[in-house]
């Protein structure tokens, strides 16, 4: 009689040969070769792009001493503990400086952003001034130098404003514009090809026969990739056949820096992605002790990196955010890769077995006291994509955790900060 030995499976809490989440990240990091080509583009087109060359300031910012308030420009040395009377001798608007002289005992009416008259070093806001025809009386406590933005206090000429490897944000566009820089030098965009695998998949618009489902992963992936500022090559659905997969992987690897597939990486009879990766290239690893997302094939075909993501819709998103997105950022040449984690109270009980790292879907919210807390989205099945739609964070439960009681502090990764 043949003795039946159960095989390791994804139902096991931990499995021989599976890498930890950290080990998987390290393996991926070892294969990252950031893009080297670059081009110049108009400043606006630089939004979300990664800088190839650092940006230094060609000017000092602010370019000249100017007022931070609507009020009166004065000599700081005219200030005293008792009320001070000063004679107004002119007026300065933003863009229209006062070019005359100012003597001790005199002042200039000045608007926010206007250049300071050359002898003045202090601004008293208009709310602290009593006006009597062309004379003003200062009230209250004032300090020499107050309410003035001094030339070069934000940036000096030649100072590095952004290092190479920085990804340009909306605020950065404004800052670069304030320096009068019209063009930026950015890295070329990554090319990312992706396709779904599965004979059960139909594209939207086609009628569904029994046993068929609509392909949602390609839409999820499209959405996530769109936010990564990469060139997207959508290769559609590929059947669960070795030749079809061979052809698709070969074509994808010729066109793209990174190939992402979903489905077909498990141990089912029609799961050929790992086998094809092995045949055409090199499998680096294919199992991670995590949930969801345990089977994830990672390797190389030609010069392209391949991420064979699991088919379950939630697993696709979790593995993309945890492994693919940071890899794309690093491949794009981005050097600052910080995903902020927060420690908050979790009001839900969470069941978990020790062994695998879990990425539970959670909802961060402000309680009645205005404090940040988290709760789970409920049912955590890896096919329940709605759990990702209503979630705004992952609750990170490490390998050792064997469940938590309500009101336990947990580590949370907000979606808004995902890199
Ligand atoms: P697999 O990893 O191929 O065994 O797929 C795991 C589960 O995910 C199965 O229930 C599949 O039907 C489902 N699935 C795979 N690919 C997709 C897809 N592109 N869209 C929606 N569900 C999918
Ligand atoms: Mg499949």
Short mmCIF file of C-alpha atoms in Angstrom, two decimals, residues 28 40 55 80 84 90 103 153 162 177 186 190 195 236 256 267 289 313 316 327 330 336 340:
data_model
loop_
_atom_site.label_atom_id
_atom_site.label_comp_id
_atom_site.label_asym_id
_atom_site.label_seq_id
_atom_site.Cartn_x
_atom_site.Cartn_y
_atom_site.Cartn_z
CA UNK A 28 14.61 41.51 -5.34
CA UNK A 40 15.56 66.67 -20.91
CA UNK A 55 19.10 70.73 -9.43
CA UNK A 80 12.06 101.66 21.92
CA UNK A 84 7.54 105.59 18.76
CA UNK A 90 6.76 106.58 0.76
CA UNK A 103 16.08 108.60 7.33
CA UNK A 153 17.45 82.75 3.59
CA UNK A 162 17.06 68.39 -5.29
CA UNK A 177 9.82 77.36 -11.34
CA UNK A 186 14.95 63.06 -15.98
CA UNK A 190 10.39 52.15 -17.26
CA UNK A 195 -0.90 40.02 -18.79
CA UNK A 236 -4.34 40.95 -22.49
CA UNK A 256 9.78 45.65 -21.33
CA UNK A 267 0.69 24.18 -7.77
CA UNK A 289 5.71 33.00 3.95
CA UNK A 313 -7.42 39.65 -6.84
CA UNK A 316 -2.30 40.73 -6.75
CA UNK A 327 11.09 47.58 -7.14
CA UNK A 330 14.20 51.64 -7.41
CA UNK A 336 14.26 57.98 -1.55
CA UNK A 340 5.66 55.35 6.46
#
